[in-house]
Amino acid sequence: MAFAAFGQNAGPSTVAPTKSGRVAWILLLPGLMYLGLFFLTPLFSLIITSLQVPDASGEIGRYQYGFAIENYWLVIESYWPHIIRSFAYALAATVLALLISYPLAYFIGVKARRRPLLQGLMLTLVIAPFFISFLLRTIAWKQIFSNESWIVNSLQSSGLLASDQYLVGTPFMVIFGLTYAFIPFMTLPIYSTLERLDIRYLEAGADLYAGPATTFRKITLPLSMPGIISGTLLTFIPIAGDYVNASRDFLGSTETAMIGNVVETNYLQINDYPAASALSVLLMLAILLLVTFYVKRSGTDDLL
Amino acid sequence: MHKLATEFVARGADLELVGIRKEYPGFTAIENLDLHIPAGEFFALLGPSGCGKTTTLRLVAGLDEPTSGKILIGGKDITATKPHERPVNTVFQSYALFPHMSVLENVAFGLKQRKIAEPMPKAQAALDLVELGHLALRKPQQLSGGQQQRVALARALVNRPSLLLLDEPLGALDLKLRRQMQIELKAIQMEVGLTFLHVTHDQEEAMDMADTVAVMNKGRIEQMGAPEKLYDRPKTVFVSKFLGQSNLFVGEVVESGIESVSINVSGNKISVPKARAENQNGTIAIGVRPEKAMFHEQEPQRSSEVNLIGPGEIIDIRFTGVSNQYLIEIPAIGNVTVFAQNIGKSPVVELGAKVWVSWKVEHSFGLADLPANTHTESISVV
């Protein structure tokens, strides 16, 4: 299925199992229990909650079991701009992260191949942001681009921004933050495919009359497709559900609220649990649909 | 794109290397190489690994740049051009078939790049030529090693390059398939009339297939010529040892007649025809091929037409199928190898037998250099 794309060697294994499956089942048990406990149970709870109806008492935040499928229509009606915005931001940030990460991964995985020290250093730099909490980093960006920062001041004095325009709270800032936060998730899978790219294929391409650009397009790019697909999935899916960057407390404003923010508001502030759950289920279904379509289209089954 | 590469060349062109030198940090891979390969010839560069033969090939393909020197194809200087601009195709040692394309797409790749009309039918025809037409839609990794090798060959041949470079393309194949591919490759070369530059460390393969063999060692060409001539008259110790086996004897020249030159090896006189001696003064090395020498259980009549040494003792006998290999230790001279064909009447001798070794003077060859030391069998000590 869709998530086979995460495996580097998607496709059926040619090695047949030799012994009885009992050992395999025992080894699988912890994982299955984990999935059952922490994925399936909350998922069912989520679906059940999304169909609940307000309690007869009318008290805020109290709901009883029901089958209110109209909850879904209601949230779509109220929040369709947020849904579209979420996927638009996710798409923009994923594309930007890809454009930034691919050359980076290419350099680390191909050009720096003969210099292990440089390779190790650059990989460490890619992972280095993880040493600091995600929230702290986002707050740091808010400081750097704050209304009083010299960046905003110089942009305003140079006329690129009007004197009453600021960066924090704009879609630009949110997409910037999302892109920044997810670059390592894009770089590492692409690096891992490019690192194994056989240079001799590129030499063969050049030998067969393909210039550097054509060689890249017809050989390097298709051969690094598994990495691109893993990277884009690892980036797109979490971004679509992100609620930190777009929140008013960080880089966003009410104009940049994404589904995650709406879910947060409904759940923690308005206490409208069915609406929050219905939105979560919708987000999950939409991502599942998009990803399935994407993986089918990019034909990863054909790759290696 | 380079003009040569856009023409659909139907015939081979000649290749010329002028004063090629290639340095890598710390060592020189090729020093001052001059080479001319006439159009339509099957040329083999033969040498041990690290001798610079693959580097030479990569320079011709444009995958590496020479430190100095010029490369000309069909009289045109292509030294400064990029690999994709050169009318050259390579069959890589690893085949380097694109794993994400079908066999047919692999073969059509070069044609499509040059915008040749009807690439697919032409690619299919090339696959038919190597008898793999029925596997056109498979992926390369679904093919056996021998089949992949033939696809790599078709992918290069279909472009009708002026020059086809083969980088040990048969190296990964087993002996039987190797033989078969050697014959096919030679047949294809004759049929299409392209210039082939074949790099190999397999001396049998080089001698079997090539019109001309150049033996390379330490970045230089030691000797070049038709296989029979190279084998019959190697001029250096390296060639005499790398191309087949040799017994070498080193000694001072004691006699220099009109016809022949003779040396003294621990009291034994060994002669070589003057025309087959590179050096005629001082200390020289004279060699003979093991299959040209024979041994005798009784001391034969001495004659000026035959070199005779011995007696010695047989210290090793090896049966290799078509021949027996005898290692004979001759006091004060060293070990001498003699091959005797298994035709049923070769003398049956046992280990430890006392024998004399002889060969015709005309089968001797005089070398230009001396063996570096007395390391292995069949090199005599002065």
PDB file of C-alpha atoms in Angstrom, chain A residues 108-299:
ATOM      1  CA  ILE A 108      26.187  15.131   0.756  1.00  0.00           C
ATOM      2  CA  GLY A 109      25.377  11.821  -0.915  1.00  0.00           C
ATOM      3  CA  VAL A 110      27.198  12.152  -4.239  1.00  0.00           C
ATOM      4  CA  LYS A 111      29.671  15.013  -4.328  1.00  0.00           C
ATOM      5  CA  ALA A 112      31.027  14.538  -0.806  1.00  0.00           C
ATOM      6  CA  ARG A 113      31.259  10.766  -1.197  1.00  0.00           C
ATOM      7  CA  ARG A 114      35.024  10.693  -1.236  1.00  0.00           C
ATOM      8  CA  ARG A 115      35.292  12.987   1.781  1.00  0.00           C
ATOM      9  CA  PRO A 116      33.701  11.095   4.664  1.00  0.00           C
ATOM     10  CA  LEU A 117      34.620  13.829   7.136  1.00  0.00           C
ATOM     11  CA  LEU A 118      32.734  16.508   5.214  1.00  0.00           C
ATOM     12  CA  GLN A 119      29.867  14.085   4.653  1.00  0.00           C
ATOM     13  CA  GLY A 120      29.589  13.333   8.358  1.00  0.00           C
ATOM     14  CA  LEU A 121      29.814  16.987   9.276  1.00  0.00           C
ATOM     15  CA  MET A 122      27.075  17.992   6.844  1.00  0.00           C
ATOM     16  CA  LEU A 123      24.775  15.181   7.966  1.00  0.00           C
ATOM     17  CA  THR A 124      25.275  16.295  11.555  1.00  0.00           C
ATOM     18  CA  LEU A 125      24.376  19.836  10.553  1.00  0.00           C
ATOM     19  CA  VAL A 126      21.173  18.590   8.918  1.00  0.00           C
ATOM     20  CA  ILE A 127      20.182  16.770  12.099  1.00  0.00           C
ATOM     21  CA  ALA A 128      21.543  19.441  14.469  1.00  0.00           C
ATOM     22  CA  PRO A 129      18.228  21.396  14.746  1.00  0.00           C
ATOM     23  CA  PHE A 130      16.727  18.335  16.480  1.00  0.00           C
ATOM     24  CA  PHE A 131      19.027  18.982  19.434  1.00  0.00           C
ATOM     25  CA  ILE A 132      16.868  21.970  20.271  1.00  0.00           C
ATOM     26  CA  SER A 133      13.158  21.692  21.015  1.00  0.00           C
ATOM     27  CA  PHE A 134      10.879  22.287  18.061  1.00  0.00           C
ATOM     28  CA  LEU A 135       8.908  24.895  20.028  1.00  0.00           C
ATOM     29  CA  LEU A 136      12.038  26.805  21.029  1.00  0.00           C
ATOM     30  CA  ARG A 137      13.217  26.918  17.444  1.00  0.00           C
ATOM     31  CA  THR A 138       9.865  28.217  16.254  1.00  0.00           C
ATOM     32  CA  ILE A 139       9.886  30.893  18.956  1.00  0.00           C
ATOM     33  CA  ALA A 140      13.410  31.817  17.882  1.00  0.00           C
ATOM     34  CA  TRP A 141      12.150  32.388  14.340  1.00  0.00           C
ATOM     35  CA  LYS A 142       9.350  34.527  15.742  1.00  0.00           C
ATOM     36  CA  GLN A 143      11.986  36.657  17.480  1.00  0.00           C
ATOM     37  CA  ILE A 144      14.182  36.870  14.406  1.00  0.00           C
ATOM     38  CA  PHE A 145      11.272  38.013  12.228  1.00  0.00           C
ATOM     39  CA  SER A 146       9.482  40.021  14.924  1.00  0.00           C
ATOM     40  CA  ASN A 147       8.063  43.426  14.091  1.00  0.00           C
ATOM     41  CA  GLU A 148      10.953  45.214  15.790  1.00  0.00           C
ATOM     42  CA  SER A 149      13.686  43.025  14.260  1.00  0.00           C
ATOM     43  CA  TRP A 150      16.238  44.600  11.976  1.00  0.00           C
ATOM     44  CA  ILE A 151      15.175  42.192   9.195  1.00  0.00           C
ATOM     45  CA  VAL A 152      11.668  43.640   9.155  1.00  0.00           C
ATOM     46  CA  ASN A 153      13.024  47.172   9.675  1.00  0.00           C
ATOM     47  CA  SER A 154      15.436  46.913   6.765  1.00  0.00           C
ATOM     48  CA  LEU A 155      12.752  45.334   4.567  1.00  0.00           C
ATOM     49  CA  GLN A 156      10.460  48.246   5.397  1.00  0.00           C
ATOM     50  CA  SER A 157      13.128  50.894   4.839  1.00  0.00           C
ATOM     51  CA  SER A 158      14.141  49.312   1.544  1.00  0.00           C
ATOM     52  CA  GLY A 159      10.507  49.437   0.424  1.00  0.00           C
ATOM     53  CA  LEU A 160      10.042  45.693   0.042  1.00  0.00           C
ATOM     54  CA  LEU A 161       7.496  45.857   2.854  1.00  0.00           C
ATOM     55  CA  ALA A 162       5.102  48.768   3.447  1.00  0.00           C
ATOM     56  CA  SER A 163       5.610  50.579   6.755  1.00  0.00           C
ATOM     57  CA  ASP A 164       2.507  48.936   8.227  1.00  0.00           C
ATOM     58  CA  GLN A 165       3.364  45.454   6.929  1.00  0.00           C
ATOM     59  CA  TYR A 166       5.009  42.815   9.063  1.00  0.00           C
ATOM     60  CA  LEU A 167       6.146  39.230   8.555  1.00  0.00           C
ATOM     61  CA  VAL A 168       4.836  37.389  11.584  1.00  0.00           C
ATOM     62  CA  GLY A 169       1.238  36.362  11.040  1.00  0.00           C
ATOM     63  CA  THR A 170       1.513  36.149   7.265  1.00  0.00           C
ATOM     64  CA  PRO A 171       1.157  32.996   5.162  1.00  0.00           C
ATOM     65  CA  PHE A 172       4.753  33.573   4.035  1.00  0.00           C
ATOM     66  CA  MET A 173       5.971  33.270   7.612  1.00  0.00           C
ATOM     67  CA  VAL A 174       3.947  30.114   8.278  1.00  0.00           C
ATOM     68  CA  ILE A 175       5.142  28.419   5.105  1.00  0.00           C
ATOM     69  CA  PHE A 176       8.679  29.500   5.920  1.00  0.00           C
ATOM     70  CA  GLY A 177       8.444  27.969   9.387  1.00  0.00           C
ATOM     71  CA  LEU A 178       6.908  24.741   8.095  1.00  0.00           C
ATOM     72  CA  THR A 179       9.555  24.406   5.386  1.00  0.00           C
ATOM     73  CA  TYR A 180      12.347  25.010   7.858  1.00  0.00           C
ATOM     74  CA  ALA A 181      11.011  22.523  10.392  1.00  0.00           C
ATOM     75  CA  PHE A 182      10.659  19.686   7.898  1.00  0.00           C
ATOM     76  CA  ILE A 183      13.820  20.037   5.805  1.00  0.00           C
ATOM     77  CA  PRO A 184      15.633  17.234   7.717  1.00  0.00           C
ATOM     78  CA  PHE A 185      12.719  14.850   7.067  1.00  0.00           C
ATOM     79  CA  MET A 186      13.054  15.584   3.361  1.00  0.00           C
ATOM     80  CA  THR A 187      16.848  15.582   3.200  1.00  0.00           C
ATOM     81  CA  LEU A 188      17.566  12.315   4.975  1.00  0.00           C
ATOM     82  CA  PRO A 189      15.492   9.915   2.825  1.00  0.00           C
ATOM     83  CA  ILE A 190      16.705  11.571  -0.384  1.00  0.00           C
ATOM     84  CA  TYR A 191      20.258  11.420   0.889  1.00  0.00           C
ATOM     85  CA  SER A 192      19.902   7.731   1.618  1.00  0.00           C
ATOM     86  CA  THR A 193      18.892   6.936  -1.984  1.00  0.00           C
ATOM     87  CA  LEU A 194      21.438   9.279  -3.557  1.00  0.00           C
ATOM     88  CA  GLU A 195      24.167   7.913  -1.339  1.00  0.00           C
ATOM     89  CA  ARG A 196      23.695   4.536  -3.022  1.00  0.00           C
ATOM     90  CA  LEU A 197      23.371   5.972  -6.538  1.00  0.00           C
ATOM     91  CA  ASP A 198      25.881   4.216  -8.772  1.00  0.00           C
ATOM     92  CA  ILE A 199      27.941   6.911 -10.512  1.00  0.00           C
ATOM     93  CA  ARG A 200      28.584   4.496 -13.339  1.00  0.00           C
ATOM     94  CA  TYR A 201      24.968   4.960 -14.501  1.00  0.00           C
ATOM     95  CA  LEU A 202      25.693   8.655 -14.930  1.00  0.00           C
ATOM     96  CA  GLU A 203      28.860   7.871 -16.855  1.00  0.00           C
ATOM     97  CA  ALA A 204      26.872   5.501 -19.052  1.00  0.00           C
ATOM     98  CA  GLY A 205      24.350   8.300 -19.653  1.00  0.00           C
ATOM     99  CA  ALA A 206      27.094  10.704 -20.700  1.00  0.00           C
ATOM    100  CA  ASP A 207      28.592   7.993 -22.877  1.00  0.00           C
ATOM    101  CA  LEU A 208      25.210   7.604 -24.596  1.00  0.00           C
ATOM    102  CA  TYR A 209      25.081  11.255 -25.691  1.00  0.00           C
ATOM    103  CA  ALA A 210      23.046  12.645 -22.778  1.00  0.00           C
ATOM    104  CA  GLY A 211      24.290  15.995 -21.468  1.00  0.00           C
ATOM    105  CA  PRO A 212      24.407  16.703 -17.738  1.00  0.00           C
ATOM    106  CA  ALA A 213      20.843  18.077 -17.615  1.00  0.00           C
ATOM    107  CA  THR A 214      19.365  15.148 -19.531  1.00  0.00           C
ATOM    108  CA  THR A 215      21.371  12.665 -17.495  1.00  0.00           C
ATOM    109  CA  PHE A 216      19.940  14.198 -14.350  1.00  0.00           C
ATOM    110  CA  ARG A 217      16.378  14.168 -15.656  1.00  0.00           C
ATOM    111  CA  LYS A 218      16.430  10.681 -17.160  1.00  0.00           C
ATOM    112  CA  ILE A 219      18.727   8.821 -14.781  1.00  0.00           C
ATOM    113  CA  THR A 220      19.498  10.516 -11.468  1.00  0.00           C
ATOM    114  CA  LEU A 221      15.974  11.751 -10.807  1.00  0.00           C
ATOM    115  CA  PRO A 222      14.133   8.492 -11.556  1.00  0.00           C
ATOM    116  CA  LEU A 223      16.668   6.501  -9.558  1.00  0.00           C
ATOM    117  CA  SER A 224      16.238   8.800  -6.545  1.00  0.00           C
ATOM    118  CA  MET A 225      12.433   8.623  -6.747  1.00  0.00           C
ATOM    119  CA  PRO A 226      12.066   6.289  -3.723  1.00  0.00           C
ATOM    120  CA  GLY A 227      13.835   8.889  -1.605  1.00  0.00           C
ATOM    121  CA  ILE A 228      11.775  11.748  -3.007  1.00  0.00           C
ATOM    122  CA  ILE A 229       8.547   9.883  -2.316  1.00  0.00           C
ATOM    123  CA  SER A 230       9.536   8.940   1.244  1.00  0.00           C
ATOM    124  CA  GLY A 231      10.706  12.502   1.847  1.00  0.00           C
ATOM    125  CA  THR A 232       7.591  14.181   0.493  1.00  0.00           C
ATOM    126  CA  LEU A 233       5.309  11.841   2.454  1.00  0.00           C
ATOM    127  CA  LEU A 234       7.287  12.365   5.669  1.00  0.00           C
ATOM    128  CA  THR A 235       6.957  16.100   5.090  1.00  0.00           C
ATOM    129  CA  PHE A 236       3.487  16.543   3.617  1.00  0.00           C
ATOM    130  CA  ILE A 237       1.559  14.397   6.106  1.00  0.00           C
ATOM    131  CA  PRO A 238       2.795  16.020   9.330  1.00  0.00           C
ATOM    132  CA  ILE A 239       2.673  19.512   7.822  1.00  0.00           C
ATOM    133  CA  ALA A 240      -0.986  19.112   6.818  1.00  0.00           C
ATOM    134  CA  GLY A 241      -1.792  18.436  10.476  1.00  0.00           C
ATOM    135  CA  ASP A 242       0.663  20.919  12.004  1.00  0.00           C
ATOM    136  CA  TYR A 243      -0.800  23.356  14.514  1.00  0.00           C
ATOM    137  CA  VAL A 244       2.320  25.008  15.928  1.00  0.00           C
ATOM    138  CA  ASN A 245       3.703  27.138  13.103  1.00  0.00           C
ATOM    139  CA  ALA A 246       0.313  28.477  12.012  1.00  0.00           C
ATOM    140  CA  SER A 247      -0.874  29.235  15.528  1.00  0.00           C
ATOM    141  CA  ARG A 248      -1.218  32.813  16.768  1.00  0.00           C
ATOM    142  CA  ASP A 249       1.232  32.083  19.556  1.00  0.00           C
ATOM    143  CA  PHE A 250       3.984  31.313  17.067  1.00  0.00           C
ATOM    144  CA  LEU A 251       4.358  32.408  13.449  1.00  0.00           C
ATOM    145  CA  GLY A 252       0.726  32.680  12.374  1.00  0.00           C
ATOM    146  CA  SER A 253      -2.431  34.683  12.937  1.00  0.00           C
ATOM    147  CA  THR A 254      -6.165  33.972  12.682  1.00  0.00           C
ATOM    148  CA  GLU A 255      -5.791  34.424   8.913  1.00  0.00           C
ATOM    149  CA  THR A 256      -3.334  31.542   8.690  1.00  0.00           C
ATOM    150  CA  ALA A 257      -5.139  28.992  10.881  1.00  0.00           C
ATOM    151  CA  MET A 258      -4.828  25.429   9.587  1.00  0.00           C
ATOM    152  CA  ILE A 259      -6.954  22.378  10.433  1.00  0.00           C
ATOM    153  CA  GLY A 260      -4.704  21.595  13.385  1.00  0.00           C
ATOM    154  CA  ASN A 261      -5.458  24.983  14.872  1.00  0.00           C
ATOM    155  CA  VAL A 262      -9.178  24.570  14.318  1.00  0.00           C
ATOM    156  CA  VAL A 263      -9.100  21.158  15.969  1.00  0.00           C
ATOM    157  CA  GLU A 264      -7.171  22.632  18.879  1.00  0.00           C
ATOM    158  CA  THR A 265      -9.642  25.525  19.302  1.00  0.00           C
ATOM    159  CA  ASN A 266     -12.688  23.269  19.073  1.00  0.00           C
ATOM    160  CA  TYR A 267     -11.301  20.741  21.462  1.00  0.00           C
ATOM    161  CA  LEU A 268      -9.539  22.805  24.099  1.00  0.00           C
ATOM    162  CA  GLN A 269     -11.406  26.108  23.973  1.00  0.00           C
ATOM    163  CA  ILE A 270     -14.934  25.599  22.668  1.00  0.00           C
ATOM    164  CA  ASN A 271     -15.074  22.039  23.976  1.00  0.00           C
ATOM    165  CA  ASP A 272     -16.862  20.964  20.815  1.00  0.00           C
ATOM    166  CA  TYR A 273     -15.416  17.445  20.830  1.00  0.00           C
ATOM    167  CA  PRO A 274     -17.543  16.004  17.995  1.00  0.00           C
ATOM    168  CA  ALA A 275     -16.501  18.815  15.633  1.00  0.00           C
ATOM    169  CA  ALA A 276     -12.830  18.424  16.536  1.00  0.00           C
ATOM    170  CA  SER A 277     -13.069  14.644  16.035  1.00  0.00           C
ATOM    171  CA  ALA A 278     -14.917  14.960  12.736  1.00  0.00           C
ATOM    172  CA  LEU A 279     -12.235  17.339  11.473  1.00  0.00           C
ATOM    173  CA  SER A 280      -9.481  14.940  12.548  1.00  0.00           C
ATOM    174  CA  VAL A 281     -11.169  12.031  10.773  1.00  0.00           C
ATOM    175  CA  LEU A 282     -11.637  14.153   7.657  1.00  0.00           C
ATOM    176  CA  LEU A 283      -7.986  15.203   7.704  1.00  0.00           C
ATOM    177  CA  MET A 284      -6.920  11.595   8.039  1.00  0.00           C
ATOM    178  CA  LEU A 285      -9.155  10.442   5.178  1.00  0.00           C
ATOM    179  CA  ALA A 286      -8.032  13.283   2.930  1.00  0.00           C
ATOM    180  CA  ILE A 287      -4.362  12.534   3.560  1.00  0.00           C
ATOM    181  CA  LEU A 288      -4.897   8.823   3.029  1.00  0.00           C
ATOM    182  CA  LEU A 289      -6.650   9.521  -0.278  1.00  0.00           C
ATOM    183  CA  LEU A 290      -4.063  12.002  -1.512  1.00  0.00           C
ATOM    184  CA  VAL A 291      -1.132   9.807  -0.524  1.00  0.00           C
ATOM    185  CA  THR A 292      -2.617   6.699  -2.102  1.00  0.00           C
ATOM    186  CA  PHE A 293      -3.226   8.580  -5.322  1.00  0.00           C
ATOM    187  CA  TYR A 294       0.284  10.097  -5.184  1.00  0.00           C
ATOM    188  CA  VAL A 295       2.047   6.808  -4.606  1.00  0.00           C
ATOM    189  CA  LYS A 296       0.021   5.097  -7.320  1.00  0.00           C
ATOM    190  CA  ARG A 297       0.843   7.863  -9.768  1.00  0.00           C
ATOM    191  CA  SER A 298       4.552   7.903  -9.042  1.00  0.00           C
ATOM    192  CA  GLY A 299       4.677   4.143  -9.567  1.00  0.00           C
TER     193      GLY A 299
END
